[in-house]
Short mmCIF file of C-alpha atoms in Angstrom, two decimals:
data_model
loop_
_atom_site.label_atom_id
_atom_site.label_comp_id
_atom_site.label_asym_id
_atom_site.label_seq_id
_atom_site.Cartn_x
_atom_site.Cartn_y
_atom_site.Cartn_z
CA UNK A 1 -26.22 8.22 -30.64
CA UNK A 2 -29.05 7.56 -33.53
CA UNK A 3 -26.59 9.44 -35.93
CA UNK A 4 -23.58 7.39 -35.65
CA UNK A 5 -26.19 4.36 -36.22
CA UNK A 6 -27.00 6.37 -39.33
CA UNK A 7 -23.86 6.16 -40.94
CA UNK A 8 -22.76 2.61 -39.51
CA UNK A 9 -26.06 1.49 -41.60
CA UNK A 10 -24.72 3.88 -44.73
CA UNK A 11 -22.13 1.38 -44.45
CA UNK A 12 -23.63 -1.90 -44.99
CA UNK A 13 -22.78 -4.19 -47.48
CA UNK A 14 -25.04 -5.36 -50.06
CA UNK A 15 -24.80 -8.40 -51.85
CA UNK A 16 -22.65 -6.68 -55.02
CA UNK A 17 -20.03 -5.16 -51.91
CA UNK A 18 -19.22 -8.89 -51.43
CA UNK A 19 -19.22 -10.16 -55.10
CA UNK A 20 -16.92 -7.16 -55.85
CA UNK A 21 -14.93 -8.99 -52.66
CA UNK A 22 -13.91 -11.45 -55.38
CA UNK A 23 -12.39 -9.36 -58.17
CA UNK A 24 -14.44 -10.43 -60.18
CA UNK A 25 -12.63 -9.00 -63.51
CA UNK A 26 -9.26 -10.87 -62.46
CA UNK A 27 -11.45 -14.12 -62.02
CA UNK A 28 -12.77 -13.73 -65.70
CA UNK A 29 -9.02 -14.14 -67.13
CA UNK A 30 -8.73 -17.17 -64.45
CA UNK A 31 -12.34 -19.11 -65.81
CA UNK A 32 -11.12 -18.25 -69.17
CA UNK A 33 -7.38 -20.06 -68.78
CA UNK A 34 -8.70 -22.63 -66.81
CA UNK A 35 -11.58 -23.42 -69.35
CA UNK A 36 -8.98 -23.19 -71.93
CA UNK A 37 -6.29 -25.54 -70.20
CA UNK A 38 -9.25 -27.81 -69.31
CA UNK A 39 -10.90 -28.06 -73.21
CA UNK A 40 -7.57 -28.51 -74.88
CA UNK A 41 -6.55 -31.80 -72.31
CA UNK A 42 -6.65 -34.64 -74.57
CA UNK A 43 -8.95 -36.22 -71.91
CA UNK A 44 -12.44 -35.79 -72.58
CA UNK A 45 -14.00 -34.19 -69.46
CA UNK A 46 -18.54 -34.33 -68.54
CA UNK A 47 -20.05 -31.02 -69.55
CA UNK A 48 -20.98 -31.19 -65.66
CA UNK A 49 -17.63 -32.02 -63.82
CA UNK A 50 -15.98 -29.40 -66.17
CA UNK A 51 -18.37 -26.82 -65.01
CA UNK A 52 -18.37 -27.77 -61.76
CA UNK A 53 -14.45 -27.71 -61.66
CA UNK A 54 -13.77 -24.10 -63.73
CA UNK A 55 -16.64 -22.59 -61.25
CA UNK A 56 -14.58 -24.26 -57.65
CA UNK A 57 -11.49 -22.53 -59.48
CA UNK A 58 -13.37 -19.26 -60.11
CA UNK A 59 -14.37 -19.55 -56.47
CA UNK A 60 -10.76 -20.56 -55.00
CA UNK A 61 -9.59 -17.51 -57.27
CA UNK A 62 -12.03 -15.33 -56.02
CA UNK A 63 -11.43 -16.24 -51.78
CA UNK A 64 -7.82 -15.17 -53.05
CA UNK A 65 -8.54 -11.79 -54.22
CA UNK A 66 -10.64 -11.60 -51.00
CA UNK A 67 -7.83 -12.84 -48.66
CA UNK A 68 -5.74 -10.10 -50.32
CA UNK A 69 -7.81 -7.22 -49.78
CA UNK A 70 -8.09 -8.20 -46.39
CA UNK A 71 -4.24 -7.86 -46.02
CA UNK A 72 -3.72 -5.13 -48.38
CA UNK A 73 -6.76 -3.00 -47.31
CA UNK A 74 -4.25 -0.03 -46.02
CA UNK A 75 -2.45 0.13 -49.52
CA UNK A 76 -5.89 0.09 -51.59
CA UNK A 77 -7.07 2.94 -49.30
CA UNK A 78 -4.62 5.06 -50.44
CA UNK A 79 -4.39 3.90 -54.34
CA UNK A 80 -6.66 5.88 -56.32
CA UNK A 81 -7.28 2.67 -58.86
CA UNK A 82 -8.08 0.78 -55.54
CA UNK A 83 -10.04 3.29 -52.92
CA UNK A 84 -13.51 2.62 -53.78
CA UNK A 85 -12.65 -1.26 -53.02
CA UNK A 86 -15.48 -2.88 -50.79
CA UNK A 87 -13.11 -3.15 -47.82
CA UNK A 88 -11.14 0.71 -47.88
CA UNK A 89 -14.41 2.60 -48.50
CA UNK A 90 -15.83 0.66 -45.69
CA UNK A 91 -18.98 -1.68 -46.84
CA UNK A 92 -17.25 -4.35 -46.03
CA UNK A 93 -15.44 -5.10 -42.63
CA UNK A 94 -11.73 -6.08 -42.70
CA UNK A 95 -12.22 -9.26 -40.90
CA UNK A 96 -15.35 -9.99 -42.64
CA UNK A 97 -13.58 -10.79 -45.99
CA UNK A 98 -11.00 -12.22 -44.07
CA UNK A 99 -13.69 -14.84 -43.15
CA UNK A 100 -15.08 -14.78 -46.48
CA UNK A 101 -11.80 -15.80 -48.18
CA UNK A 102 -10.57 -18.27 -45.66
CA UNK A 103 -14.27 -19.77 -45.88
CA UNK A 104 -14.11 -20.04 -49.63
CA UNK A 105 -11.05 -21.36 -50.14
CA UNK A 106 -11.53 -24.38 -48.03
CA UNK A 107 -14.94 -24.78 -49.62
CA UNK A 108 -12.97 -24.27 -53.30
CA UNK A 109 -10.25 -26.89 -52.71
CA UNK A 110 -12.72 -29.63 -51.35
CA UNK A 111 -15.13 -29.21 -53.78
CA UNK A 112 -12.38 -29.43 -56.36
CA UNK A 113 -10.91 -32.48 -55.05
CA UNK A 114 -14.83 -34.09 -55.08
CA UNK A 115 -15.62 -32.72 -58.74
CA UNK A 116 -12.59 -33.81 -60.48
CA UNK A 117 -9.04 -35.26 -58.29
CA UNK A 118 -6.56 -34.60 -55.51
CA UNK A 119 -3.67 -32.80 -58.11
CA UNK A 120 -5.92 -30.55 -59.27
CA UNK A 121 -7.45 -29.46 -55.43
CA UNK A 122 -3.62 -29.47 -54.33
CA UNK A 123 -2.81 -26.86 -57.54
CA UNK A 124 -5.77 -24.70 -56.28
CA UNK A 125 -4.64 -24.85 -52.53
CA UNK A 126 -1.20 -23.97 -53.86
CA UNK A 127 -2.13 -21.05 -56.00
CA UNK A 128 -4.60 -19.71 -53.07
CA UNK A 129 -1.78 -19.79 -50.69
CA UNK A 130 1.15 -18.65 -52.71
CA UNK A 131 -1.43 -15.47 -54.04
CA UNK A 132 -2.27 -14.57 -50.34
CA UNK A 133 0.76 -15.73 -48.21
CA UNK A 134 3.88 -15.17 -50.66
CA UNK A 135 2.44 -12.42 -52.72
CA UNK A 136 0.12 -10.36 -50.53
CA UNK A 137 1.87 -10.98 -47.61
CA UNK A 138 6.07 -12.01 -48.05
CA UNK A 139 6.48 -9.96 -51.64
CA UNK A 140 4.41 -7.14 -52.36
CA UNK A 141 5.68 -4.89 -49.58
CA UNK A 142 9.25 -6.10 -49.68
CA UNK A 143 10.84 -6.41 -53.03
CA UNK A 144 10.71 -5.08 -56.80
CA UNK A 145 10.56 -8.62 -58.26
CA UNK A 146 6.75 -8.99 -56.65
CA UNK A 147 5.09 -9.10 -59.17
CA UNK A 148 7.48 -11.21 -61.12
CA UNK A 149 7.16 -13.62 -58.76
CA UNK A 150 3.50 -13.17 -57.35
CA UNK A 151 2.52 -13.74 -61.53
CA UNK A 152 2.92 -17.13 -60.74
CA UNK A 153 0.02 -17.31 -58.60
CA UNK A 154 -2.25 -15.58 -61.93
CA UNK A 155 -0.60 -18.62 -64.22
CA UNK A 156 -1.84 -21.77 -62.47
CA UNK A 157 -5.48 -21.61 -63.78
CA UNK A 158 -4.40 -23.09 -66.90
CA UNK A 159 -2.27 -25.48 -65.15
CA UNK A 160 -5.22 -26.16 -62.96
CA UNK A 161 -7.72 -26.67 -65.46
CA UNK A 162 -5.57 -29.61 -67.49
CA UNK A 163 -5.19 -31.11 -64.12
CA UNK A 164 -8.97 -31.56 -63.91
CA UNK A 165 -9.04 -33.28 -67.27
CA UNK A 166 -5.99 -35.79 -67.09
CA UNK A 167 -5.05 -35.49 -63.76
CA UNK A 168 -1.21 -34.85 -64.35
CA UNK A 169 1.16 -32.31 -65.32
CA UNK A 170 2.91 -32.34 -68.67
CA UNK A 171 4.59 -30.10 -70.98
CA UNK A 172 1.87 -28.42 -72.73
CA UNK A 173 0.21 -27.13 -69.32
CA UNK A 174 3.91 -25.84 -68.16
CA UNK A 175 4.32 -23.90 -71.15
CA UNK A 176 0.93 -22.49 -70.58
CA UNK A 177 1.88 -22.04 -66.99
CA UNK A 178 5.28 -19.97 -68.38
CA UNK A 179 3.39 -18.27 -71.06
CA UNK A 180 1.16 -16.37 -68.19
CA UNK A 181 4.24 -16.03 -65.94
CA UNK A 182 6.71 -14.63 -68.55
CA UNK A 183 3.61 -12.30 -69.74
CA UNK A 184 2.86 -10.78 -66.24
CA UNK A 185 5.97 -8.46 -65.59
CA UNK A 186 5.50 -6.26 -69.07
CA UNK A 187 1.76 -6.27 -68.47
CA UNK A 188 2.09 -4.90 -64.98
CA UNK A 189 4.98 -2.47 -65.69
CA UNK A 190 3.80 -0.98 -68.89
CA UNK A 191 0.98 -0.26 -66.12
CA UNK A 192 3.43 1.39 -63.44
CA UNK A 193 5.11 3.36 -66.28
CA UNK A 194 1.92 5.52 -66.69
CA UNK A 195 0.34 5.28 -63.53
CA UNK A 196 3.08 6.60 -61.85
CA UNK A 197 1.76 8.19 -58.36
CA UNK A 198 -0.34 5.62 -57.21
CA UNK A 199 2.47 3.03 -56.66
CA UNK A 200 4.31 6.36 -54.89
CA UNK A 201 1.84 7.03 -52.18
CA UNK A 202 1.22 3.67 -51.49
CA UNK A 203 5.04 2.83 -51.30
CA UNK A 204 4.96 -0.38 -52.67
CA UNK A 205 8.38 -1.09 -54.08
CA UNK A 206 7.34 -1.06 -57.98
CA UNK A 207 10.31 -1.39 -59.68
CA UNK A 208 9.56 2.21 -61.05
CA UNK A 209 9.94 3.42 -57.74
CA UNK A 210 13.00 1.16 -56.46
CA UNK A 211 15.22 1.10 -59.88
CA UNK A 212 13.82 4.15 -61.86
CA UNK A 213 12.30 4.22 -65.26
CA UNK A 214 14.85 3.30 -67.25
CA UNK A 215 15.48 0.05 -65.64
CA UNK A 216 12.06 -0.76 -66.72
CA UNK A 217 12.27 0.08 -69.62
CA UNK A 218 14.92 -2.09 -69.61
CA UNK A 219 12.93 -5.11 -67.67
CA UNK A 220 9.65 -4.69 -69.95
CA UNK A 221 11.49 -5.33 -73.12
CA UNK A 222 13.88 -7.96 -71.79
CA UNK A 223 10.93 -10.03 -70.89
CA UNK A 224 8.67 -9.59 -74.00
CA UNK A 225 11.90 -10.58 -76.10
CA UNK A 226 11.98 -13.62 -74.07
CA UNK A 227 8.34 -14.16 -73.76
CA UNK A 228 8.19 -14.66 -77.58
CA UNK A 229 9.87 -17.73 -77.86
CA UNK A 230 7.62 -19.72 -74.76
CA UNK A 231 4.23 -18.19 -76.90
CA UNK A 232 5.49 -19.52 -80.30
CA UNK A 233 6.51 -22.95 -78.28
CA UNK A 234 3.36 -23.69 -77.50
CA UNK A 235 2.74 -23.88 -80.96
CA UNK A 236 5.25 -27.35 -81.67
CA UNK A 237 3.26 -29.20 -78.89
CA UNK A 238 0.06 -31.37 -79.27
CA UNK A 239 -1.74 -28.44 -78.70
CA UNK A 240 -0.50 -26.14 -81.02
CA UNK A 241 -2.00 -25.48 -84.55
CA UNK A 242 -1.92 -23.66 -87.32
CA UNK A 243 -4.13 -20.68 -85.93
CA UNK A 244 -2.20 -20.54 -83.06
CA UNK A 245 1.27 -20.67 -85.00
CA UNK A 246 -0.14 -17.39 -87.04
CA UNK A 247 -2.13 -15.69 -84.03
CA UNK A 248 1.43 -15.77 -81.86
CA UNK A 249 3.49 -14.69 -85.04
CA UNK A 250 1.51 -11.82 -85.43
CA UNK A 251 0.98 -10.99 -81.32
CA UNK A 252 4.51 -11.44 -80.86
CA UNK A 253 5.47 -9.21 -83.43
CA UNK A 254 3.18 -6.75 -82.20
CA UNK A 255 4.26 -6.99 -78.77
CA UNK A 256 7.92 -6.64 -79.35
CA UNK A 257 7.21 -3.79 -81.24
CA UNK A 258 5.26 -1.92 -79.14
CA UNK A 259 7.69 -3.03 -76.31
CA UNK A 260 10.74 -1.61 -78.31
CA UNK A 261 9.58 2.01 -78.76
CA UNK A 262 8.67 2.00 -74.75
CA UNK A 263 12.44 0.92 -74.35
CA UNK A 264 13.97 3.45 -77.25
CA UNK A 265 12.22 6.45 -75.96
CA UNK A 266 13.02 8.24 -72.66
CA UNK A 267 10.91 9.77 -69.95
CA UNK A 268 10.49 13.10 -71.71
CA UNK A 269 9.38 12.00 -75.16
CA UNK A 270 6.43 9.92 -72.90
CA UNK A 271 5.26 12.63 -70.96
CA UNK A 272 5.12 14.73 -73.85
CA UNK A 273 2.72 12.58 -75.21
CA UNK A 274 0.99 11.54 -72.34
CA UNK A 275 2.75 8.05 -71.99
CA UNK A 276 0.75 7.18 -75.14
CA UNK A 277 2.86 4.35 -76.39
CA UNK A 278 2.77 3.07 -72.58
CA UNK A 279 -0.66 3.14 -72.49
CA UNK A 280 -1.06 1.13 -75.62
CA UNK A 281 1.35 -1.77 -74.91
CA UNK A 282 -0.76 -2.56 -71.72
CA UNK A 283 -4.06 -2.62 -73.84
CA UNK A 284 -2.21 -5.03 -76.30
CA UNK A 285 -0.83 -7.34 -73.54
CA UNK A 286 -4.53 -7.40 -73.02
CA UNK A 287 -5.23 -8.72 -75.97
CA UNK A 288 -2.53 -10.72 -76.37
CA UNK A 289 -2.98 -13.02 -73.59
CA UNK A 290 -6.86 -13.28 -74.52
CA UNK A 291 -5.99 -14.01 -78.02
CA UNK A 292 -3.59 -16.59 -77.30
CA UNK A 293 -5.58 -18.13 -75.32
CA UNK A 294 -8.60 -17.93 -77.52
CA UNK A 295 -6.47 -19.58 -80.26
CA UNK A 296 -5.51 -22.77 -78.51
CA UNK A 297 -9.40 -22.87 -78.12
CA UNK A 298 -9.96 -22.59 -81.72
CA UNK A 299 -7.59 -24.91 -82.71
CA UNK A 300 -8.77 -27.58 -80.14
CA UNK A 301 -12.29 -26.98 -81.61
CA UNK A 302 -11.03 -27.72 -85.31
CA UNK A 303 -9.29 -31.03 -84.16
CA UNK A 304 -12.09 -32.21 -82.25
CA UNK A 305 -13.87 -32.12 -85.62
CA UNK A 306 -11.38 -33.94 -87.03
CA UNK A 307 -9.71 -30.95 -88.96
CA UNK A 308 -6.29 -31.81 -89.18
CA UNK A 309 -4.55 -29.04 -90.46
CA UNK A 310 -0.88 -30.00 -89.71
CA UNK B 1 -40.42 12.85 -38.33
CA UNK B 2 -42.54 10.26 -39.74
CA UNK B 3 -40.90 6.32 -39.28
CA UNK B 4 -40.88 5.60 -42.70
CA UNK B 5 -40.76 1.41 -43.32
CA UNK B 6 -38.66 1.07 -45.98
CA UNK B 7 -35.21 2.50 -45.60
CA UNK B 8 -32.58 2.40 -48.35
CA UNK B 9 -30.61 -0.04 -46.46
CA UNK B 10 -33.21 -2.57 -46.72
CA UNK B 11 -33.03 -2.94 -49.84
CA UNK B 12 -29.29 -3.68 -48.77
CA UNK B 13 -30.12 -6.35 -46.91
CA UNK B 14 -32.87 -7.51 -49.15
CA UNK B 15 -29.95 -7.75 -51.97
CA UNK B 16 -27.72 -9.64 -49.39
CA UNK B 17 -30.29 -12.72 -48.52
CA UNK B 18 -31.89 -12.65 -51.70
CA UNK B 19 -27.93 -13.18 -53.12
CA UNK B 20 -26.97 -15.60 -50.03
CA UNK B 21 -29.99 -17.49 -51.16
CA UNK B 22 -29.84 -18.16 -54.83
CA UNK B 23 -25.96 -18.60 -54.43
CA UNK B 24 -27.09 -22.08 -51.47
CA UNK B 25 -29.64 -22.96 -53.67
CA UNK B 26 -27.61 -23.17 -56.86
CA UNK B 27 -24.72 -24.51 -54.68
CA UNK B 28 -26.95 -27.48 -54.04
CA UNK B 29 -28.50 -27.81 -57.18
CA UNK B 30 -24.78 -28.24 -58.64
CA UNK B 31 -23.98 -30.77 -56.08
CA UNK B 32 -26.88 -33.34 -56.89
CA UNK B 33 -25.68 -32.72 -60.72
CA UNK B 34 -22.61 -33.70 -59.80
CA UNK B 35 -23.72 -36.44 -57.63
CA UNK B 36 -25.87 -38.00 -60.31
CA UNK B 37 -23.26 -37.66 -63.10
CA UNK B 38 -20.16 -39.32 -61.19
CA UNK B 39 -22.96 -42.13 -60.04
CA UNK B 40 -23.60 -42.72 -63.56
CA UNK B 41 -19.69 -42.66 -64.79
CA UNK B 42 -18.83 -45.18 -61.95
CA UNK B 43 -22.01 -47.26 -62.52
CA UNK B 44 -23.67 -49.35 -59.99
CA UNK B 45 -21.74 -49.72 -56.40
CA UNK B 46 -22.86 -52.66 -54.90
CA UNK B 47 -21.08 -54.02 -51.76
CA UNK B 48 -21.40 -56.39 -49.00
CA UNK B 49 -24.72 -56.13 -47.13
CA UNK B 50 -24.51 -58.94 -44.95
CA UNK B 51 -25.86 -61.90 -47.21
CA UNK B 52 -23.92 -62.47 -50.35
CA UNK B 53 -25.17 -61.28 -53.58
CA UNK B 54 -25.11 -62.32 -56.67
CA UNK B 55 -24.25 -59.22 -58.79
CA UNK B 56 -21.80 -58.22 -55.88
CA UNK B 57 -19.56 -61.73 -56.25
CA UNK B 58 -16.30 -62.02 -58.70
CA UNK B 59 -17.48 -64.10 -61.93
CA UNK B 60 -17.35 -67.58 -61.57
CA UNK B 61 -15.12 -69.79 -63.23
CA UNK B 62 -17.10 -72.08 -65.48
CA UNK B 63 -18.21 -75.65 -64.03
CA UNK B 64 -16.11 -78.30 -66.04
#
C-alpha cells in the first residue's frame, strides 16, 4: 500500500509542471506579435492597460496550449519531441489541465474585455476556441491541411493586440494576421520533413505521411513563393517603413532560397546529408517571423520620434 | 527507518503555493493598477445620489 503512495507522490506537480502547462515558448512568439500589433496601432495605448492586455493574451494563449494537451495527451505520449510534457509523463492529471485551461480562458477573455474592449476579448475567445475545438479537436487527427488551417489560431495575437489599441480591424492587422498564417505551413513542414518518425507513430495525418515527401516539397515552396508578396505588403501600409521594406527584401530572398533547394532536391540527396538544408529552412523561418516582426517595431519606434524616412 | 520531515515532494508543494501565491498577489496588484489608471482616464464619475449636485448637473444656460 505505502509504495504505490510512494510513487503517486513521485508524481506531483510542482509549480514549473503547471507553468510548462502553458507552453510557455509558443506564448513568447504570441506576447511578442501581440506587443508588436499593439505598439504599431496608431492609437496611443497606457503603459498599464497595454501590459495588462499583452499579459490576459499571454494567459488566454497559454489556457489554449493547456486545453490542448489535455485533448492531445495520448499523441504527446507517444511523440518523442512531446513525452516529457507535464500531462504524458504524469505530473500533471489529464483533467487537471483540463480545469486549468477552461479556468484561464474565461479569466483571459474577461479580463481582456475589462483592460481594454469587447473586439479585442471576442478575438481572444475566438482564437482560444478555434486553437482547442477546430484544431486540437476537428483538424489535427483528421486531415493534412491541419496545420494550414489550425495556423490561424497562432496569427490572431497580432490581430488581437491592434484590437486593444483602436478597437477595430483594418488592413494593416489582416496583413499581419496573413503574414503569420501564410508563414505557418513551411515552418511546420520543413519540421515534418526531418522529423520524420514522430508524426508516424503518433499517426497524425502530416502531410508527409498522407501525400509523401514530394508533395511537400511541393506545398513548402508553393507557400513561401506566395508568402513573399503578403511580407513585402506590409511594407506599402501605414505601418511599413523603410527597415521593414529592406528586412523583408532580404528575409524573403532568403526564404525562397532556402525553400527552393528543399523543393529541387529529392529524398536521397537529404538523407545523405542528414536533411541539412531542411533543418536550416526551419531555423530561418525562425528568424524570419521574429525579424519581421521586430522590424515593424523598429520602424514604429523611428516614427514615434518623428523620423520620417519615407 | 527514521521519519525524516522533509521529503523531496515538499519542496513540491512548497514550489506550488509559494507560485499560487505570488501569481494572486500580483493578479491583484495588476487589478488596482488598472483600476486606478482607467479611473484617472475617465476622470471623476459623479451621479445621482439622491439630492442634486452641482458638479453632477448639465451646464446652465446663461441668465439673460
Amino acid at each position: 500500500m505505502s509504495e504505490t503512495h510512494i510513487t503517486d507522490f513521485d508524481r506531483e506537480a510542482g509549480f514549473g509542471d503547471y507553468f510548462a502547462l502553458l507552453k510557455p515558448r509558443v506564448m513568447s512568439l504570441v506576447i511578442f506579435t501581440a506587443l508588436v500589433g499593439l505598439i504599431v496601432a496608431p492609437v496611443p495605448v497606457h503603459p498599464v492597460v497595454a501590459l495588462c492586455s499583452i499579459l490576459f493574451i499571454a494567459i488566454g494563449a497559454g489556457a489554449s496550449g493547456a486545453l490542448n494537451m489535455w485533448w492531445d495527451a495520448d499523441i504527446d505520449a507517444v511523440m518523442k519531441r512531446t513525452a516529457k510534457r507535464p500531462v504524458p509523463s504524469g505530473r500533471v492529471a489529464a483533467d487537471e489541465a483540463l480545469a486549468i485551461g477552461v479556468a484561464l480562458s474565461g479569466l483571459a477573455v474577461v479580463m481582456l474585455a475589462l483592460a481594454a474592449n469587447l473586439l479585442a476579448a471576442g478575438l481572444l475567445a475566438f482564437t482560444i476556441f478555434f486553437y482547442a475545438v477546430i484544431y486540437s479537436m476537428l483538424l489535427k487527427r483528421s486531415t493534412p491541411q491541419n496545420i494550414v488551417i489550425g495556423g490561424a489560431a497562432g496569427a490572431f495575437p497580432p490581430m488581437i493586440g491592434w484590437a486593444v489599441a483602436t478597437g477595430g480591424v483594418s488592413v494593416e492587422s489582416a496583413l499581419m494576421f496573413a503574414l503569420i498564417f501564410m508563414w505557418t505551413p513551411p515552418h511546420f513542414w520543413a519540421l515534418a520533413l526531418f522529423m520524420k518518425s514522430d508524426y508516424d507513430v503518433a499517426k497524425v495525418p502530416m502531410l508527409t505521411v498522407t501525400h509523401g515527401r514530394r508533395v511537400t516539397r511541393n506545398h513548402v515552396f508553393g507557400y513561401t513563393l506566395s508568402l513573399a508578396p503578403v511580407a513585402l505588403g506590409i511594407g506599402f501600409t501605414s505601418i511599413g517603413g523603410p527597415v521593414y521594406l529592406a528586412t523583408s527584401a532580404v528575409l524573403n530572398a532568403l526564404f525562397l532560397k532556402g525553400a527552393w533547394t528543399v523543393w529541387r532536391r529529392d529524398e536521397p540527396a537529404a538523407e545523405a546529408d542528414g536533411y541539412a538544408a531542411e533543418r536550416k529552412l526551419f531555423r530561418l523561418s525562425l528568424s524570419y517571423l521574429f525579424l519581421h516582426f521586430g522590424a515593424l517595431l523598429v520602424d514604429a519606434t523611428l516614427k514615434s520620434f518623428g523620423v520620417e524616412l519615407w | 527507518m527514521a521519519l525524516r520531515a522533509e521529503h523531496e515532494i515538499h519542496k513540491r508543494r512548497r514550489s506550488r503555493n509559494v507560485g499560487v501565491g505570488i501569481a494572486l498577489a500580483g493578479f491583484v496588484a495588476l487589478v488596482f493598477a488598472l483600476s486606478v489608471v482607467k479611473i484617472n482616464t475617465v476622470g471623476p464619475v459623479e451621479g445621482f445620489d439622491h439630492t442634486p449636485r452641482a458638479s453632477a448637473l448639465p451646464p446652465q444656460e446663461p441668465a439673460e
